[in-house]
Short mmCIF file of C-alpha atoms and ligand atoms in Angstrom, two decimals:
data_model
loop_
_atom_site.label_atom_id
_atom_site.label_comp_id
_atom_site.label_asym_id
_atom_site.label_seq_id
_atom_site.Cartn_x
_atom_site.Cartn_y
_atom_site.Cartn_z
CA MET G 112 16.94 44.10 91.26
CA ARG G 113 20.52 43.11 90.75
CA ILE G 114 20.35 39.82 88.85
CA LEU G 115 23.18 37.36 88.27
CA ILE G 116 22.45 35.27 85.20
CA THR G 117 24.40 32.08 84.53
CA GLY G 118 24.63 31.04 80.88
CA GLY G 119 23.68 34.50 79.61
CA ALA G 120 25.71 34.06 76.42
CA GLY G 121 23.58 31.09 75.31
CA PHE G 122 20.43 31.06 73.24
CA ILE G 123 17.82 31.66 75.96
CA GLY G 124 20.18 33.44 78.36
CA SER G 125 21.09 36.07 75.76
CA ALA G 126 17.39 36.69 75.00
CA LEU G 127 16.81 37.13 78.73
CA VAL G 128 19.76 39.52 79.13
CA ARG G 129 18.59 41.61 76.16
CA HIS G 130 15.06 41.76 77.59
CA LEU G 131 16.22 42.73 81.06
CA LEU G 132 18.46 45.50 79.78
CA VAL G 133 16.11 46.92 77.19
CA GLY G 134 12.78 46.44 78.98
CA THR G 135 13.55 46.91 82.70
CA ASP G 136 15.81 48.83 85.10
CA HIS G 137 17.42 45.69 86.55
CA GLU G 138 21.22 45.41 86.74
CA VAL G 139 22.66 42.29 85.13
CA LEU G 140 25.84 40.31 85.73
CA ASN G 141 26.22 37.60 83.10
CA LEU G 142 28.42 34.74 84.35
CA ASP G 143 29.23 32.37 81.52
CA LYS G 144 32.04 29.91 80.80
CA LEU G 145 31.72 30.52 77.06
CA THR G 146 31.61 26.91 75.94
CA TYR G 147 30.98 26.26 72.24
CA ALA G 148 27.35 27.33 72.93
CA GLY G 149 28.25 30.71 74.43
CA ASN G 150 28.41 33.51 71.92
CA LEU G 151 29.05 37.10 72.96
CA GLU G 152 28.05 38.25 69.47
CA SER G 153 24.47 37.52 70.55
CA LEU G 154 24.86 40.31 73.13
CA ALA G 155 26.51 42.86 70.84
CA SER G 156 23.44 45.13 71.01
CA VAL G 157 23.72 45.50 74.81
CA GLU G 158 27.41 44.94 75.60
CA ASN G 159 27.98 48.62 76.43
CA HIS G 160 24.77 49.05 78.41
CA PRO G 161 25.52 50.78 81.75
CA HIS G 162 23.53 48.10 83.65
CA TYR G 163 25.46 45.18 82.12
CA GLN G 164 28.57 43.34 83.28
CA PHE G 165 30.12 40.11 82.05
CA VAL G 166 32.43 37.64 83.78
CA GLN G 167 33.84 34.54 82.16
CA ALA G 168 33.62 31.75 84.75
CA ASP G 169 32.58 28.13 85.25
CA ILE G 170 29.61 27.62 87.60
CA GLY G 171 31.60 24.65 88.97
CA ASP G 172 34.37 27.00 90.19
CA ARG G 173 32.95 27.79 93.62
CA GLU G 174 35.67 30.24 94.58
CA THR G 175 35.28 32.43 91.50
CA VAL G 176 31.48 32.26 91.68
CA GLY G 177 31.65 33.15 95.40
CA ARG G 178 33.80 36.19 94.61
CA ALA G 179 31.39 37.31 91.88
CA LEU G 180 28.49 37.01 94.33
CA ARG G 181 30.24 39.02 97.05
CA GLU G 182 31.25 41.76 94.63
CA PHE G 183 28.02 42.02 92.64
CA GLN G 184 25.64 41.50 95.61
CA PRO G 185 22.73 40.07 93.59
CA ASP G 186 19.11 40.05 94.77
CA ALA G 187 18.41 37.11 92.47
CA ILE G 188 20.21 34.43 90.51
CA MET G 189 18.70 33.08 87.32
CA HIS G 190 20.47 29.82 86.54
CA LEU G 191 20.48 28.88 82.86
CA ALA G 192 24.04 27.63 82.37
CA ALA G 193 23.93 24.04 81.18
CA GLU G 194 25.00 21.63 78.51
CA SER G 195 21.78 21.58 76.53
CA HIS G 196 21.97 19.51 73.34
CA VAL G 197 20.45 16.01 73.56
CA ASP G 198 22.54 14.54 70.70
CA ARG G 199 25.75 15.75 72.35
CA SER G 200 24.63 14.15 75.63
CA ILE G 201 24.26 10.81 73.87
CA ASP G 202 27.73 11.07 72.27
CA GLY G 203 29.42 12.21 75.50
CA PRO G 204 27.43 12.44 78.74
CA GLY G 205 30.40 13.44 80.94
CA GLU G 206 30.16 17.20 80.44
CA PHE G 207 26.43 17.03 81.15
CA ILE G 208 27.00 15.37 84.51
CA GLN G 209 29.78 17.82 85.30
CA THR G 210 28.01 21.06 84.44
CA ASN G 211 24.34 20.27 84.95
CA ILE G 212 24.68 18.27 88.17
CA VAL G 213 28.06 19.00 89.80
CA GLY G 214 28.08 22.59 88.51
CA THR G 215 24.59 23.24 89.86
CA TYR G 216 25.65 21.76 93.21
CA GLN G 217 28.69 24.05 93.38
CA LEU G 218 26.58 27.04 92.41
CA LEU G 219 24.01 26.20 95.09
CA GLU G 220 26.73 25.96 97.71
CA ALA G 221 28.33 29.26 96.67
CA THR G 222 24.86 30.81 96.74
CA ARG G 223 24.07 29.38 100.17
CA THR G 224 27.25 30.88 101.62
CA TYR G 225 26.47 34.27 100.11
CA TRP G 226 22.75 34.15 101.01
CA SER G 227 23.50 33.15 104.64
CA SER G 228 25.61 36.28 105.02
CA LEU G 229 22.82 38.67 103.94
CA PRO G 230 20.85 40.74 106.44
CA ASP G 231 17.38 39.27 107.20
CA GLU G 232 15.35 41.51 104.91
CA ARG G 233 17.58 40.87 101.87
CA LYS G 234 17.75 37.19 102.75
CA GLN G 235 13.98 36.89 102.58
CA ALA G 236 13.71 38.85 99.36
CA PHE G 237 16.48 36.80 97.66
CA ARG G 238 15.51 34.38 94.86
CA PHE G 239 17.36 31.47 93.21
CA HIS G 240 15.52 30.76 89.96
CA HIS G 241 16.45 27.48 88.31
CA ILE G 242 15.60 27.23 84.61
CA SER G 243 14.81 23.72 83.46
CA THR G 244 13.10 21.74 80.72
CA ASP G 245 9.91 19.75 80.17
CA GLU G 246 12.16 16.87 79.07
CA VAL G 247 12.54 15.87 82.75
CA TYR G 248 9.01 14.41 82.53
CA GLY G 249 9.93 11.88 79.80
CA ASP G 250 7.42 11.49 77.00
CA LEU G 251 3.64 11.31 76.64
CA HIS G 252 1.74 8.55 74.88
CA GLY G 253 -1.93 9.56 75.12
CA ALA G 254 -2.81 12.11 72.44
CA ASP G 255 -4.41 14.49 74.96
CA ASP G 256 -2.03 14.04 77.92
CA LEU G 257 -0.17 17.12 79.16
CA PHE G 258 2.74 17.64 81.53
CA THR G 259 1.71 19.45 84.69
CA GLU G 260 3.89 20.61 87.59
CA THR G 261 3.09 17.36 89.42
CA THR G 262 3.86 14.92 86.59
CA PRO G 263 6.40 12.37 87.90
CA TYR G 264 9.94 12.69 86.56
CA ALA G 265 10.94 10.05 83.97
CA PRO G 266 13.84 11.48 81.93
CA SER G 267 15.02 9.53 78.87
CA SER G 268 18.36 11.02 77.75
CA PRO G 269 21.58 11.84 79.62
CA TYR G 270 20.66 15.52 79.06
CA SER G 271 17.19 15.28 80.60
CA ALA G 272 18.41 13.00 83.42
CA SER G 273 21.10 15.54 84.33
CA LYS G 274 18.55 18.37 84.29
CA ALA G 275 16.19 16.28 86.43
CA ALA G 276 19.01 15.75 88.94
CA SER G 277 19.67 19.49 89.06
CA ASP G 278 15.97 20.19 89.70
CA HIS G 279 16.06 17.77 92.65
CA LEU G 280 19.16 19.44 94.08
CA VAL G 281 17.55 22.88 93.87
CA ARG G 282 14.38 21.68 95.65
CA ALA G 283 16.49 19.96 98.31
CA TRP G 284 18.44 23.18 98.97
CA GLN G 285 15.16 24.87 99.74
CA ARG G 286 13.77 22.05 101.88
CA THR G 287 17.01 21.50 103.80
CA TYR G 288 18.58 24.95 104.01
CA GLY G 289 15.61 27.25 103.36
CA LEU G 290 17.14 28.80 100.19
CA PRO G 291 14.26 30.70 98.49
CA VAL G 292 14.05 28.92 95.14
CA LEU G 293 11.77 29.03 92.10
CA LEU G 294 11.75 26.51 89.26
CA THR G 295 10.50 26.68 85.71
CA ASN G 296 10.23 23.80 83.23
CA CYS G 297 9.84 24.94 79.66
CA SER G 298 9.11 23.35 76.31
CA ASN G 299 11.30 23.58 73.16
CA ASN G 300 12.35 27.13 72.39
CA TYR G 301 13.01 28.61 68.97
CA GLY G 302 13.87 32.06 67.66
CA PRO G 303 16.79 34.37 66.81
CA PHE G 304 20.38 33.52 67.88
CA HIS G 305 19.66 29.77 68.14
CA PHE G 306 22.81 27.69 67.66
CA PRO G 307 22.69 26.15 64.18
CA GLU G 308 22.96 22.54 65.45
CA LYS G 309 19.31 22.69 66.65
CA LEU G 310 16.44 21.63 64.37
CA ILE G 311 14.94 24.94 63.23
CA PRO G 312 18.14 26.91 62.44
CA LEU G 313 19.76 23.78 60.98
CA VAL G 314 16.88 23.32 58.56
CA ILE G 315 16.86 27.00 57.54
CA LEU G 316 20.62 27.14 56.91
CA ASN G 317 20.88 23.72 55.22
CA ALA G 318 17.98 24.62 52.93
CA LEU G 319 19.64 27.89 51.89
CA ASP G 320 22.83 25.92 51.10
CA GLY G 321 20.90 23.22 49.19
CA LYS G 322 21.99 20.57 51.72
CA PRO G 323 19.81 17.67 52.98
CA LEU G 324 17.28 18.49 55.72
CA PRO G 325 17.70 15.59 58.16
CA VAL G 326 14.55 14.40 59.95
CA TYR G 327 14.86 11.71 62.65
CA GLY G 328 12.84 8.48 62.15
CA ASP G 329 9.38 9.11 60.69
CA GLY G 330 9.35 12.75 61.80
CA LEU G 331 6.12 12.22 63.72
CA GLN G 332 7.59 13.18 67.12
CA VAL G 333 5.56 16.00 68.66
CA ARG G 334 7.09 18.99 70.43
CA ASP G 335 5.52 22.06 71.99
CA TRP G 336 7.36 25.11 70.61
CA LEU G 337 7.74 28.42 72.42
CA PHE G 338 9.21 31.59 70.89
CA VAL G 339 12.32 32.45 72.93
CA GLU G 340 11.21 36.03 73.61
CA ASP G 341 8.02 34.68 75.20
CA HIS G 342 10.18 32.45 77.41
CA ALA G 343 12.28 35.47 78.47
CA ARG G 344 9.10 37.38 79.40
CA ALA G 345 7.86 34.39 81.42
CA LEU G 346 11.17 34.10 83.30
CA ILE G 347 11.08 37.78 84.26
CA LYS G 348 7.49 37.32 85.55
CA VAL G 349 8.46 34.30 87.62
CA VAL G 350 11.59 35.81 89.18
CA SER G 351 9.70 39.00 90.09
CA GLU G 352 6.29 37.62 91.11
CA GLY G 353 6.57 33.83 91.56
CA GLN G 354 5.86 32.16 94.91
CA VAL G 355 8.94 30.79 96.66
CA GLY G 356 9.23 27.02 96.38
CA GLU G 357 6.85 26.81 93.41
CA THR G 358 7.40 25.27 90.01
CA TYR G 359 5.85 26.78 86.89
CA ASN G 360 5.56 24.96 83.57
CA ILE G 361 6.04 27.24 80.57
CA GLY G 362 4.76 26.27 77.13
CA GLY G 363 3.60 27.77 73.89
CA HIS G 364 0.32 25.89 73.27
CA ASN G 365 1.97 25.02 69.95
CA GLU G 366 2.23 21.29 69.46
CA GLN G 367 3.81 20.40 66.14
CA LYS G 368 5.14 17.22 64.53
CA ASN G 369 8.81 17.61 63.61
CA ILE G 370 8.07 16.90 59.94
CA ASP G 371 5.43 19.64 59.91
CA VAL G 372 7.93 22.11 61.38
CA VAL G 373 10.39 21.27 58.60
CA ARG G 374 7.67 21.64 55.93
CA ALA G 375 6.52 24.96 57.41
CA ILE G 376 10.10 26.31 57.23
CA CYS G 377 10.38 25.15 53.61
CA ALA G 378 7.10 26.92 52.76
CA LEU G 379 8.30 30.17 54.38
CA LEU G 380 11.60 29.96 52.50
CA GLU G 381 9.74 29.53 49.18
CA GLU G 382 8.17 32.92 49.93
CA LEU G 383 11.04 34.75 51.67
CA ALA G 384 14.07 33.28 49.85
CA PRO G 385 12.86 32.30 46.38
CA GLY G 386 16.37 32.46 44.86
CA LYS G 387 17.40 28.83 45.43
CA PRO G 388 20.70 27.01 44.93
CA ALA G 389 21.12 25.94 41.29
CA GLY G 390 19.19 22.83 40.27
CA LEU G 391 16.91 22.75 43.32
CA GLY G 392 13.17 22.44 42.60
CA ARG G 393 11.42 23.01 45.93
CA TYR G 394 13.09 23.31 49.35
CA GLU G 395 10.95 20.35 50.49
CA ASP G 396 12.83 18.12 48.04
CA LEU G 397 15.79 18.32 50.44
CA ILE G 398 13.94 16.52 53.28
CA THR G 399 15.85 13.33 54.17
CA PHE G 400 14.70 10.84 56.80
CA VAL G 401 17.61 9.58 58.92
CA LYS G 402 17.99 6.83 61.56
CA ASP G 403 16.09 7.77 64.71
CA ARG G 404 17.88 9.10 67.79
CA PRO G 405 18.26 6.40 70.51
CA GLY G 406 15.67 6.83 73.29
CA HIS G 407 13.87 9.48 71.24
CA ASP G 408 10.81 10.79 73.12
CA GLN G 409 7.62 10.64 71.08
CA ARG G 410 5.61 13.54 72.42
CA TYR G 411 6.01 16.47 74.81
CA ALA G 412 3.14 18.81 75.61
CA ILE G 413 2.84 21.31 78.42
CA ASP G 414 -0.09 22.44 80.51
CA ALA G 415 0.92 26.06 81.11
CA GLY G 416 -2.31 26.85 82.99
CA LYS G 417 -0.67 27.55 86.36
CA ILE G 418 1.60 30.38 85.20
CA GLU G 419 -1.33 31.87 83.28
CA ARG G 420 -3.73 31.70 86.26
CA GLU G 421 -1.28 32.76 88.96
CA LEU G 422 1.04 35.18 87.19
CA GLY G 423 -1.00 36.22 84.16
CA TRP G 424 1.60 35.10 81.60
CA VAL G 425 0.54 33.94 78.13
CA PRO G 426 2.71 33.69 75.04
CA GLN G 427 2.44 36.60 72.63
CA GLU G 428 3.51 34.72 69.51
CA THR G 429 1.69 31.95 67.69
CA PHE G 430 3.86 29.33 66.00
CA ALA G 431 3.07 30.87 62.60
CA SER G 432 4.08 34.40 63.65
CA GLY G 433 7.15 33.26 65.64
CA LEU G 434 8.41 30.98 62.88
CA ARG G 435 8.05 33.73 60.27
CA LYS G 436 10.06 36.12 62.48
CA THR G 437 12.68 33.42 63.04
CA VAL G 438 13.16 32.58 59.36
CA GLN G 439 13.35 36.28 58.50
CA TRP G 440 15.91 36.83 61.30
CA TYR G 441 18.18 34.09 59.92
CA LEU G 442 17.89 35.53 56.41
CA ASP G 443 18.86 38.96 57.78
CA ASN G 444 21.69 37.67 59.99
CA LEU G 445 23.63 35.24 57.86
CA GLU G 446 26.87 36.77 59.07
CA TRP G 447 26.11 35.75 62.70
CA CYS G 448 25.42 32.25 61.40
CA ARG G 449 28.58 32.13 59.31
CA HIS G 450 30.68 33.14 62.32
CA VAL G 451 29.17 30.24 64.28
CA GLN G 452 29.54 27.77 61.43
CA ASP G 453 33.18 28.64 60.68
CA GLY G 454 34.11 28.92 64.38
CA SER G 455 35.25 32.54 64.14
CA TYR G 456 32.93 33.56 67.01
CA GLN G 457 35.24 31.51 69.26
CA ARG G 458 38.52 32.58 67.66
CA GLU G 459 37.65 36.26 68.13
CA ARG G 460 36.90 35.60 71.78
CA LEU G 461 40.17 33.70 72.31
CA GLY G 462 42.04 36.51 70.58
CA ALA G 463 40.32 39.07 72.75
CA SER G 464 41.08 37.32 76.03
CA ALA G 465 44.68 36.32 75.11
N1 NAD O 602 16.70 25.38 74.35
C1 NAD O 602 15.54 24.93 74.80
O1 NAD O 602 14.64 24.65 74.01
C2 NAD O 602 15.29 24.79 76.30
C3 NAD O 602 14.01 24.50 76.72
C4 NAD O 602 13.77 24.44 78.10
C5 NAD O 602 14.79 24.66 79.00
N2 NAD O 602 16.04 24.92 78.55
C6 NAD O 602 17.09 25.17 79.56
O2 NAD O 602 17.41 26.55 79.48
C7 NAD O 602 18.79 26.75 79.75
C8 NAD O 602 19.43 27.51 78.60
O3 NAD O 602 19.27 26.76 77.40
P1 NAD O 602 19.90 27.27 76.03
O4 NAD O 602 19.17 26.61 74.94
O5 NAD O 602 20.02 28.74 76.05
O6 NAD O 602 21.36 26.63 76.14
P2 NAD O 602 22.67 26.98 75.34
O7 NAD O 602 23.38 25.68 75.16
O8 NAD O 602 22.36 27.80 74.13
O9 NAD O 602 23.50 27.93 76.32
C9 NAD O 602 24.10 27.46 77.49
C10 NAD O 602 25.03 28.56 78.01
O10 NAD O 602 25.61 28.10 79.24
C11 NAD O 602 27.01 28.33 79.21
N3 NAD O 602 27.66 27.28 80.03
C12 NAD O 602 27.74 25.95 79.77
N4 NAD O 602 28.43 25.33 80.75
C13 NAD O 602 28.76 26.29 81.65
C14 NAD O 602 29.46 26.26 82.89
N5 NAD O 602 29.97 25.12 83.37
N6 NAD O 602 29.62 27.42 83.57
C15 NAD O 602 29.13 28.60 83.08
N7 NAD O 602 28.47 28.67 81.90
C16 NAD O 602 28.29 27.53 81.19
C17 NAD O 602 27.39 28.24 77.74
O11 NAD O 602 28.61 28.91 77.46
C18 NAD O 602 26.18 28.90 77.07
O12 NAD O 602 26.35 30.29 77.00
C19 NAD O 602 19.39 25.37 79.99
O13 NAD O 602 19.47 25.16 81.37
C20 NAD O 602 18.39 24.43 79.34
O14 NAD O 602 18.38 23.19 80.00
C21 NAD O 602 16.31 25.00 77.22
#
């Protein structure tokens, strides 16, 4: 297939691009605006791959997206581009509305124009795969409750509300115009190349610097964690074998309290990075409880039974194995982290495109 990926320079998108290029024969066009979250250094290992192309563009720019579609002639679009950080959505929701809702609308319209022009056979085979989050379902209160594909939407944050809106638009474009869509809603991802503002990389890097490890509220919020490479494998399954119009929940069967995640990272660092900053006893001593995030969801947990039954996907990593790989990756790639932290990953890009 020829696959256009939006947001391929982000955390999950770059894992997907690397997987597609290394593990399959698909051709990839990565269309990414390169916001603060887009980092081409995450794609350094594949940037010269003969099946890879990159275009810097905003999904909200219908003309440029339309031109990319006509020139690249994709068989599928995998739409990951989004503003994705909940705390940023609370501080400034505007960009989330613009990219996640208006941008998705513009992308759907550009896609509809392109798809309508395809010959019948290619039209039927075409797929628009929208990548979304389990946060659209709101939070769970019963200890054994799980999100299924039919759980009603009840988003809590500007981020999850904007993703919920984009899911509705995608479904409407199928119902109204017949666009062959697929949707996936996934739990929290973690793994290599994760932007250091997110919990797991933040804790690893702060601990190595001897800085406080901030934990919201009592730290008892529960999240289901999925190793990013497992997510990439699931997305490739869905775009190749999923039933048009269906939604698949993707999860790691790995429910963890935030505080336990932070403690597990500290324990791994004791083993893998014993040389601590001067004066520090144990990494755990850095844990600091901070004021809870407004509207903070208490528990997310996914029933990933449908994708397992229908497409045969199960995660390959446990939380213990995935977290160990992640901590080791950060220890081995401190330069990537430093470039993100000091902003040089963006300066190099601006220099290159100037
Ligand atoms: N991170 C998670 O745990 C998680 C879980 C489930 C679903 N998701 C969803 O998966 C997708 C990818 O998440 P992520 O964590 O990789 O996000 P990310 O923030 O790391 O990356 C987003 C990418 O999209 C690009 N982008 C942003 N606005 C754009 C625009 N207007 N036009 C073109 N490109 C733009 C950015 O430059 C960046 O490369 C998102 O849609 C997110 O909602 C994420």
